[in-house]
């Protein structure tokens, strides 16, 4: 029906918007140096992998208990899948 097609096109548009936002966030640079400490445990990063939240908080992978909730501020980030 016409309504179904409209809903499908709106959903596609939203999906593209979310993907674009995700790409833009992934392009942001994070500077890691010897002085950078984990925002949760305050220890240095010895492993090259880390988690960066959309608000800029950087933690060790094992300190990031929930990747949708900032461990410092408690801010909830969208759990929508793109």
mmCIF file with all atom_site columns, C-alpha atoms in Angstrom:
data_model
loop_
_atom_site.group_PDB
_atom_site.id
_atom_site.type_symbol
_atom_site.label_atom_id
_atom_site.label_alt_id
_atom_site.label_comp_id
_atom_site.label_asym_id
_atom_site.label_entity_id
_atom_site.label_seq_id
_atom_site.pdbx_PDB_ins_code
_atom_site.Cartn_x
_atom_site.Cartn_y
_atom_site.Cartn_z
_atom_site.occupancy
_atom_site.B_iso_or_equiv
_atom_site.pdbx_formal_charge
_atom_site.auth_seq_id
_atom_site.auth_comp_id
_atom_site.auth_asym_id
_atom_site.auth_atom_id
_atom_site.pdbx_PDB_model_num
ATOM 1  C CA . UNK A 1 1  ? 0.000  0.000  0.000  1.00 0.00 ? 1  UNK A CA 1
ATOM 2  C CA . UNK A 1 2  ? 0.991  3.633  -0.279 1.00 0.00 ? 2  UNK A CA 1
ATOM 3  C CA . UNK A 1 3  ? 1.462  4.013  3.489  1.00 0.00 ? 3  UNK A CA 1
ATOM 4  C CA . UNK A 1 4  ? 3.761  0.996  3.593  1.00 0.00 ? 4  UNK A CA 1
ATOM 5  C CA . UNK A 1 5  ? 5.939  2.433  0.809  1.00 0.00 ? 5  UNK A CA 1
ATOM 6  C CA . UNK A 1 6  ? 6.108  5.793  2.574  1.00 0.00 ? 6  UNK A CA 1
ATOM 7  C CA . UNK A 1 7  ? 7.099  4.119  5.863  1.00 0.00 ? 7  UNK A CA 1
ATOM 8  C CA . UNK A 1 8  ? 9.740  2.050  4.074  1.00 0.00 ? 8  UNK A CA 1
ATOM 9  C CA . UNK A 1 9  ? 11.246 5.135  2.401  1.00 0.00 ? 9  UNK A CA 1
ATOM 10 C CA . UNK A 1 10 ? 11.238 7.056  5.700  1.00 0.00 ? 10 UNK A CA 1
ATOM 11 C CA . UNK A 1 11 ? 12.973 4.116  7.360  1.00 0.00 ? 11 UNK A CA 1
ATOM 12 C CA . UNK A 1 12 ? 15.620 4.048  4.617  1.00 0.00 ? 12 UNK A CA 1
ATOM 13 C CA . UNK A 1 13 ? 16.204 7.763  5.076  1.00 0.00 ? 13 UNK A CA 1
ATOM 14 C CA . UNK A 1 14 ? 16.649 7.334  8.832  1.00 0.00 ? 14 UNK A CA 1
ATOM 15 C CA . UNK A 1 15 ? 19.003 4.402  8.242  1.00 0.00 ? 15 UNK A CA 1
ATOM 16 C CA . UNK A 1 16 ? 21.156 6.523  5.913  1.00 0.00 ? 16 UNK A CA 1
ATOM 17 C CA . UNK A 1 17 ? 21.234 9.360  8.455  1.00 0.00 ? 17 UNK A CA 1
ATOM 18 C CA . UNK A 1 18 ? 22.386 6.994  11.220 1.00 0.00 ? 18 UNK A CA 1
ATOM 19 C CA . UNK A 1 19 ? 25.057 5.475  8.975  1.00 0.00 ? 19 UNK A CA 1
ATOM 20 C CA . UNK A 1 20 ? 26.328 8.938  8.016  1.00 0.00 ? 20 UNK A CA 1
ATOM 21 C CA . UNK A 1 21 ? 26.528 9.954  11.686 1.00 0.00 ? 21 UNK A CA 1
ATOM 22 C CA . UNK A 1 22 ? 28.412 6.745  12.474 1.00 0.00 ? 22 UNK A CA 1
ATOM 23 C CA . UNK A 1 23 ? 30.905 7.382  9.664  1.00 0.00 ? 23 UNK A CA 1
ATOM 24 C CA . UNK A 1 24 ? 31.473 10.953 10.851 1.00 0.00 ? 24 UNK A CA 1
ATOM 25 C CA . UNK A 1 25 ? 32.121 9.774  14.427 1.00 0.00 ? 25 UNK A CA 1
ATOM 26 C CA . UNK A 1 26 ? 34.557 7.101  13.244 1.00 0.00 ? 26 UNK A CA 1
ATOM 27 C CA . UNK A 1 27 ? 36.546 9.693  11.302 1.00 0.00 ? 27 UNK A CA 1
ATOM 28 C CA . UNK A 1 28 ? 37.308 11.722 14.421 1.00 0.00 ? 28 UNK A CA 1
ATOM 29 C CA . UNK A 1 29 ? 40.896 11.346 15.555 1.00 0.00 ? 29 UNK A CA 1
ATOM 30 C CA . UNK A 1 30 ? 41.850 10.288 19.064 1.00 0.00 ? 30 UNK A CA 1
ATOM 31 C CA . UNK A 1 31 ? 45.323 11.266 20.208 1.00 0.00 ? 31 UNK A CA 1
ATOM 32 C CA . UNK A 1 32 ? 46.868 8.602  22.392 1.00 0.00 ? 32 UNK A CA 1
ATOM 33 C CA . UNK A 1 33 ? 50.163 9.352  24.109 1.00 0.00 ? 33 UNK A CA 1
ATOM 34 C CA . UNK A 1 34 ? 52.017 8.205  27.216 1.00 0.00 ? 34 UNK A CA 1
ATOM 35 C CA . UNK A 1 35 ? 50.138 10.755 29.335 1.00 0.00 ? 35 UNK A CA 1
ATOM 36 C CA . UNK A 1 36 ? 46.647 9.559  28.341 1.00 0.00 ? 36 UNK A CA 1
ATOM 37 C CA . UNK A 1 37 ? 44.952 7.616  31.137 1.00 0.00 ? 37 UNK A CA 1
ATOM 38 C CA . UNK A 1 38 ? 41.822 5.482  31.206 1.00 0.00 ? 38 UNK A CA 1
ATOM 39 C CA . UNK A 1 39 ? 38.866 7.542  32.440 1.00 0.00 ? 39 UNK A CA 1
ATOM 40 C CA . UNK A 1 40 ? 37.676 4.623  34.608 1.00 0.00 ? 40 UNK A CA 1
ATOM 41 C CA . UNK A 1 41 ? 40.764 3.095  36.256 1.00 0.00 ? 41 UNK A CA 1
ATOM 42 C CA . UNK A 1 42 ? 43.214 5.990  35.694 1.00 0.00 ? 42 UNK A CA 1
ATOM 43 C CA . UNK A 1 43 ? 45.887 3.632  34.359 1.00 0.00 ? 43 UNK A CA 1
ATOM 44 C CA . UNK A 1 44 ? 47.961 4.083  31.221 1.00 0.00 ? 44 UNK A CA 1
ATOM 45 C CA . UNK A 1 45 ? 47.080 2.349  27.965 1.00 0.00 ? 45 UNK A CA 1
ATOM 46 C CA . UNK A 1 46 ? 49.529 -0.500 27.322 1.00 0.00 ? 46 UNK A CA 1
ATOM 47 C CA . UNK A 1 47 ? 47.305 -2.222 24.750 1.00 0.00 ? 47 UNK A CA 1
ATOM 48 C CA . UNK A 1 48 ? 46.581 -0.507 21.410 1.00 0.00 ? 48 UNK A CA 1
ATOM 49 C CA . UNK A 1 49 ? 42.844 -1.218 21.664 1.00 0.00 ? 49 UNK A CA 1
ATOM 50 C CA . UNK A 1 50 ? 40.504 1.092  23.540 1.00 0.00 ? 50 UNK A CA 1
ATOM 51 C CA . UNK A 1 51 ? 36.904 2.295  23.623 1.00 0.00 ? 51 UNK A CA 1
ATOM 52 C CA . UNK A 1 52 ? 35.945 5.871  22.773 1.00 0.00 ? 52 UNK A CA 1
ATOM 53 C CA . UNK A 1 53 ? 32.461 7.011  23.702 1.00 0.00 ? 53 UNK A CA 1
ATOM 54 C CA . UNK A 1 54 ? 30.636 9.637  21.593 1.00 0.00 ? 54 UNK A CA 1
ATOM 55 C CA . UNK A 1 55 ? 31.232 12.222 24.337 1.00 0.00 ? 55 UNK A CA 1
ATOM 56 C CA . UNK A 1 56 ? 35.011 11.749 24.021 1.00 0.00 ? 56 UNK A CA 1
ATOM 57 C CA . UNK A 1 57 ? 35.585 9.550  27.097 1.00 0.00 ? 57 UNK A CA 1
ATOM 58 C CA . UNK A 1 58 ? 38.312 6.956  26.419 1.00 0.00 ? 58 UNK A CA 1
ATOM 59 C CA . UNK A 1 59 ? 38.660 3.723  28.414 1.00 0.00 ? 59 UNK A CA 1
ATOM 60 C CA . UNK A 1 60 ? 40.337 0.338  28.274 1.00 0.00 ? 60 UNK A CA 1
ATOM 61 C CA . UNK A 1 61 ? 38.223 -2.297 26.552 1.00 0.00 ? 61 UNK A CA 1
ATOM 62 C CA . UNK A 1 62 ? 37.851 -4.212 29.835 1.00 0.00 ? 62 UNK A CA 1
ATOM 63 C CA . UNK A 1 63 ? 36.795 -1.025 31.675 1.00 0.00 ? 63 UNK A CA 1
ATOM 64 C CA . UNK A 1 64 ? 33.929 -0.440 29.220 1.00 0.00 ? 64 UNK A CA 1
ATOM 65 C CA . UNK A 1 65 ? 31.237 -2.541 30.862 1.00 0.00 ? 65 UNK A CA 1
ATOM 66 C CA . UNK A 1 66 ? 28.451 -1.207 28.624 1.00 0.00 ? 66 UNK A CA 1
ATOM 67 C CA . UNK A 1 67 ? 29.369 0.448  25.346 1.00 0.00 ? 67 UNK A CA 1
ATOM 68 C CA . UNK A 1 68 ? 26.035 2.271  25.283 1.00 0.00 ? 68 UNK A CA 1
ATOM 69 C CA . UNK A 1 69 ? 26.490 3.960  28.684 1.00 0.00 ? 69 UNK A CA 1
ATOM 70 C CA . UNK A 1 70 ? 29.395 6.269  29.493 1.00 0.00 ? 70 UNK A CA 1
ATOM 71 C CA . UNK A 1 71 ? 31.101 4.886  32.623 1.00 0.00 ? 71 UNK A CA 1
ATOM 72 C CA . UNK A 1 72 ? 32.061 8.391  33.778 1.00 0.00 ? 72 UNK A CA 1
ATOM 73 C CA . UNK A 1 73 ? 28.891 10.413 33.185 1.00 0.00 ? 73 UNK A CA 1
ATOM 74 C CA . UNK A 1 74 ? 26.280 7.642  33.006 1.00 0.00 ? 74 UNK A CA 1
ATOM 75 C CA . UNK A 1 75 ? 24.997 9.143  29.749 1.00 0.00 ? 75 UNK A CA 1
ATOM 76 C CA . UNK A 1 76 ? 23.009 6.670  27.662 1.00 0.00 ? 76 UNK A CA 1
ATOM 77 C CA . UNK A 1 77 ? 23.899 6.557  23.981 1.00 0.00 ? 77 UNK A CA 1
ATOM 78 C CA . UNK A 1 78 ? 21.548 5.199  21.340 1.00 0.00 ? 78 UNK A CA 1
ATOM 79 C CA . UNK A 1 79 ? 21.319 1.422  21.137 1.00 0.00 ? 79 UNK A CA 1
ATOM 80 C CA . UNK A 1 80 ? 19.746 1.518  17.654 1.00 0.00 ? 80 UNK A CA 1
ATOM 81 C CA . UNK A 1 81 ? 21.514 -0.697 15.171 1.00 0.00 ? 81 UNK A CA 1
ATOM 82 C CA . UNK A 1 82 ? 22.373 0.847  11.801 1.00 0.00 ? 82 UNK A CA 1
#
